[in-house]
Short mmCIF file of C-alpha atoms in Angstrom, two decimals:
data_model
loop_
_atom_site.label_atom_id
_atom_site.label_comp_id
_atom_site.label_asym_id
_atom_site.label_seq_id
_atom_site.Cartn_x
_atom_site.Cartn_y
_atom_site.Cartn_z
CA MET A 1 109.13 92.30 114.85
CA SER A 2 107.87 94.11 117.95
CA GLN A 3 106.10 92.48 120.89
CA ASP A 4 102.93 94.51 119.77
CA THR A 5 102.99 93.01 116.42
CA VAL A 6 103.32 89.57 117.83
CA VAL A 7 100.44 90.02 120.06
CA ALA A 8 98.23 91.66 117.46
CA LYS A 9 98.87 88.66 115.17
CA ARG A 10 97.79 86.13 118.09
CA TYR A 11 94.38 88.16 118.15
CA ALA A 12 94.13 88.17 114.51
CA LYS A 13 94.83 84.37 114.13
CA ALA A 14 92.13 83.66 116.82
CA LEU A 15 89.77 86.10 115.11
CA PHE A 16 90.45 84.61 111.74
CA GLU A 17 89.82 80.96 112.88
CA VAL A 18 86.39 81.84 114.23
CA ALA A 19 85.62 83.76 110.95
CA GLU A 20 86.82 80.52 109.06
CA GLN A 21 84.56 78.07 111.12
CA GLN A 22 81.55 80.49 110.61
CA GLN A 23 82.40 80.84 106.82
CA LYS A 24 82.50 84.64 107.18
CA VAL A 25 86.21 85.56 106.51
CA THR A 26 85.34 88.27 104.06
CA GLU A 27 82.62 89.77 106.16
CA THR A 28 84.81 89.84 109.01
CA GLU A 29 87.43 91.59 107.16
CA GLN A 30 84.98 94.35 106.21
CA GLU A 31 83.74 94.76 109.51
CA LEU A 32 87.04 94.79 111.12
CA ARG A 33 88.46 97.37 108.41
CA ALA A 34 85.29 99.49 108.89
CA PHE A 35 85.80 99.71 112.73
CA VAL A 36 89.69 100.46 112.39
CA VAL A 37 88.70 103.26 109.74
CA ALA A 38 86.12 104.49 112.03
CA VAL A 39 88.41 104.75 114.71
CA SER A 40 91.64 105.99 113.34
CA GLY A 41 89.53 108.74 111.29
CA ASP A 42 87.80 110.06 114.36
CA ALA A 43 89.70 111.63 116.99
CA GLU A 44 86.74 111.99 119.21
CA ILE A 45 85.97 108.06 119.36
CA ARG A 46 90.06 107.61 119.77
CA GLY A 47 89.93 109.91 122.48
CA PHE A 48 86.99 108.10 124.25
CA ILE A 49 88.30 104.51 123.82
CA ASN A 50 91.91 105.76 124.84
CA SER A 51 90.70 107.93 127.78
CA PRO A 52 91.84 106.54 131.21
CA ASN A 53 88.83 109.07 132.86
CA VAL A 54 86.24 106.71 131.23
CA PRO A 55 85.44 103.59 133.25
CA GLU A 56 86.17 100.26 131.37
CA PRO A 57 82.55 99.13 131.57
CA VAL A 58 81.38 102.62 130.15
CA LYS A 59 83.35 102.07 127.11
CA LEU A 60 82.34 98.74 126.63
CA GLN A 61 78.91 99.69 127.10
CA VAL A 62 78.98 102.48 124.68
CA LEU A 63 80.72 100.37 122.26
CA ALA A 64 78.27 97.74 122.17
CA GLY A 65 75.72 100.11 121.89
CA SER A 66 77.18 101.88 118.68
CA PHE A 67 78.27 98.80 117.01
CA GLU A 68 75.50 96.40 117.80
CA GLY A 69 74.03 94.92 114.54
CA ARG A 70 77.17 96.60 112.80
CA LEU A 71 79.56 94.31 113.96
CA SER A 72 79.47 90.42 114.38
CA ALA A 73 79.88 89.08 117.57
CA PRO A 74 83.43 87.51 117.16
CA VAL A 75 84.69 91.09 115.74
CA LEU A 76 82.98 93.13 118.81
CA ASN A 77 84.20 90.37 121.44
CA THR A 78 87.67 90.92 119.97
CA ILE A 79 87.41 94.67 119.96
CA LYS A 80 86.39 94.43 123.74
CA LEU A 81 88.98 92.19 124.89
CA LEU A 82 91.52 94.36 123.56
CA ILE A 83 89.84 97.42 125.45
CA GLN A 84 89.68 95.37 128.43
CA ARG A 85 93.47 94.30 128.37
CA GLY A 86 94.55 98.03 127.54
CA ARG A 87 95.49 97.29 124.03
CA THR A 88 93.49 99.94 122.07
CA ASP A 89 96.82 100.61 120.19
CA LEU A 90 96.69 97.35 118.31
CA PHE A 91 93.43 98.02 116.55
CA GLY A 92 95.44 98.86 113.08
CA ALA A 93 98.02 96.01 113.66
CA LEU A 94 94.97 93.49 114.35
CA LEU A 95 93.51 94.18 110.71
CA ASP A 96 97.10 94.36 109.40
CA GLY A 97 97.52 90.80 111.01
CA TYR A 98 93.92 89.48 109.87
CA LEU A 99 94.59 90.55 106.21
CA ALA A 100 97.84 88.92 106.04
CA ILE A 101 96.32 85.62 107.60
CA GLN A 102 93.46 85.98 104.92
CA GLU A 103 95.75 86.48 101.92
CA ASP A 104 97.99 83.59 102.90
CA LYS A 105 95.10 81.12 103.55
CA LEU A 106 93.14 82.12 100.53
CA GLY A 107 95.78 82.94 98.04
CA LEU A 108 94.97 86.48 97.74
CA ALA A 109 97.34 89.50 97.30
CA ASP A 110 96.45 93.16 97.20
CA ALA A 111 97.95 95.29 94.40
CA LYS A 112 98.41 99.02 94.27
CA VAL A 113 98.37 100.05 90.63
CA TYR A 114 99.61 103.49 89.88
CA SER A 115 98.56 105.10 86.55
CA ALA A 116 98.35 108.16 84.62
CA TYR A 117 94.43 107.79 84.50
CA ALA A 118 91.80 105.93 86.21
CA LEU A 119 91.65 102.15 84.84
CA ASP A 120 88.26 100.81 83.87
CA ASP A 121 87.04 97.39 85.27
CA GLU A 122 88.39 95.54 82.17
CA GLU A 123 91.76 96.91 82.81
CA LYS A 124 91.76 96.25 86.31
CA ALA A 125 90.90 92.61 85.54
CA ALA A 126 93.66 92.45 82.90
CA VAL A 127 96.08 93.70 85.42
CA ALA A 128 95.01 91.43 88.10
CA GLU A 129 95.25 88.46 85.70
CA GLN A 130 98.72 89.43 84.41
CA PHE A 131 100.28 89.70 87.88
CA GLY A 132 98.05 87.28 89.51
CA ALA A 133 99.88 84.75 87.22
CA ARG A 134 103.24 86.16 88.18
CA VAL A 135 102.83 85.71 91.90
CA ASN A 136 100.35 82.85 91.81
CA LYS A 137 97.71 84.52 93.92
CA THR A 138 94.40 85.99 93.25
CA ILE A 139 94.91 89.78 92.96
CA ARG A 140 92.78 92.60 94.24
CA VAL A 141 93.50 95.80 92.42
CA GLU A 142 93.49 99.44 94.10
CA ASN A 143 94.05 101.85 91.46
CA ILE A 144 95.53 105.13 92.19
CA VAL A 145 95.92 107.68 89.80
CA ASP A 146 99.20 109.49 89.67
CA PRO A 147 99.39 112.42 87.80
CA GLU A 148 103.29 112.36 87.83
CA LEU A 149 103.34 109.33 85.66
CA LEU A 150 103.46 109.93 81.75
CA GLY A 151 102.28 106.51 81.06
CA GLY A 152 102.49 102.97 81.77
CA LEU A 153 101.81 101.65 85.28
CA LYS A 154 103.70 100.91 88.40
CA VAL A 155 102.24 97.76 90.32
CA VAL A 156 103.33 97.25 93.93
CA ILE A 157 102.38 93.79 95.43
CA GLY A 158 103.48 93.51 99.06
CA ASP A 159 107.21 94.56 99.06
CA THR A 160 107.61 94.21 95.50
CA MET A 161 107.42 96.82 92.77
CA PHE A 162 107.08 96.16 89.19
CA ASP A 163 107.68 99.47 87.33
CA GLY A 164 106.45 99.51 84.03
CA SER A 165 106.06 103.33 83.64
CA VAL A 166 107.47 105.21 80.90
CA ALA A 167 110.02 106.91 83.41
CA GLY A 168 111.21 103.77 84.92
CA LYS A 169 111.70 102.25 81.24
CA LEU A 170 113.60 105.25 80.53
CA GLU A 171 115.52 105.01 83.57
CA ARG A 172 116.58 101.64 82.80
CA LEU A 173 117.59 102.43 79.37
CA GLU A 174 119.80 105.10 80.44
CA LYS A 175 121.44 102.52 83.05
CA SER A 176 122.10 99.93 80.13
CA PHE A 177 123.82 102.60 78.02
CA ASN A 178 125.89 104.08 80.87
CA ARG A 179 127.10 100.35 81.58
CA ARG A 180 128.27 100.18 77.97
CA VAL A 181 130.22 103.50 77.83
#
C-alpha cells in the first residue's frame, strides 16, 4: 500500500466519522463523489486547483464560493485541508477510502453486473438479493450492457468475479472435457 493511500484513508476515516456523527453518511458520499467527478472530468478546474501560480487563499476562496451550499461543511473543509497541504492528488483516493469504510461499516458492496441487455429494476433487485446472500452484504447494482455477451451475466463484487455468461459456461465445459481426455 502506497503512502498516498494510507494518507487518503486517514482523511477518509476522519470524514466518515464526522458524517456518521451527523447521520449524513450517504449524503457525504454523494457530495464527495460529485466533487471528485467534477474535478476529474474538467481539466480547467483541475488545472486551477493544481496550479502553483494561483495563491492558496485564492484557490480556497474560489472553492468556497463555487461549492458553498452544494457541499456540506465537513466535505468542504476536508477538500480545503487537502489543498492547504498540497495533497490535491488524493481526491480520488479519498473517495475510494470513504467508500471502503462506508461499505465495511454499513455492510454494503457495489456490484458491476455485465449483461447483454439493460436490466430492469426487478432484475437488478433479484441479482442484488441473490449475490447479497452469497457475500452477506447489501448489494448496490450497477448494470453495464456488454454487447459481447451472448447471454447470462458477469457479476463483479470487489475482487471477485462470478461468471454466469454463456461464454464462461462453455469455457468451463470445454475445460472439463479436456481434463477427461
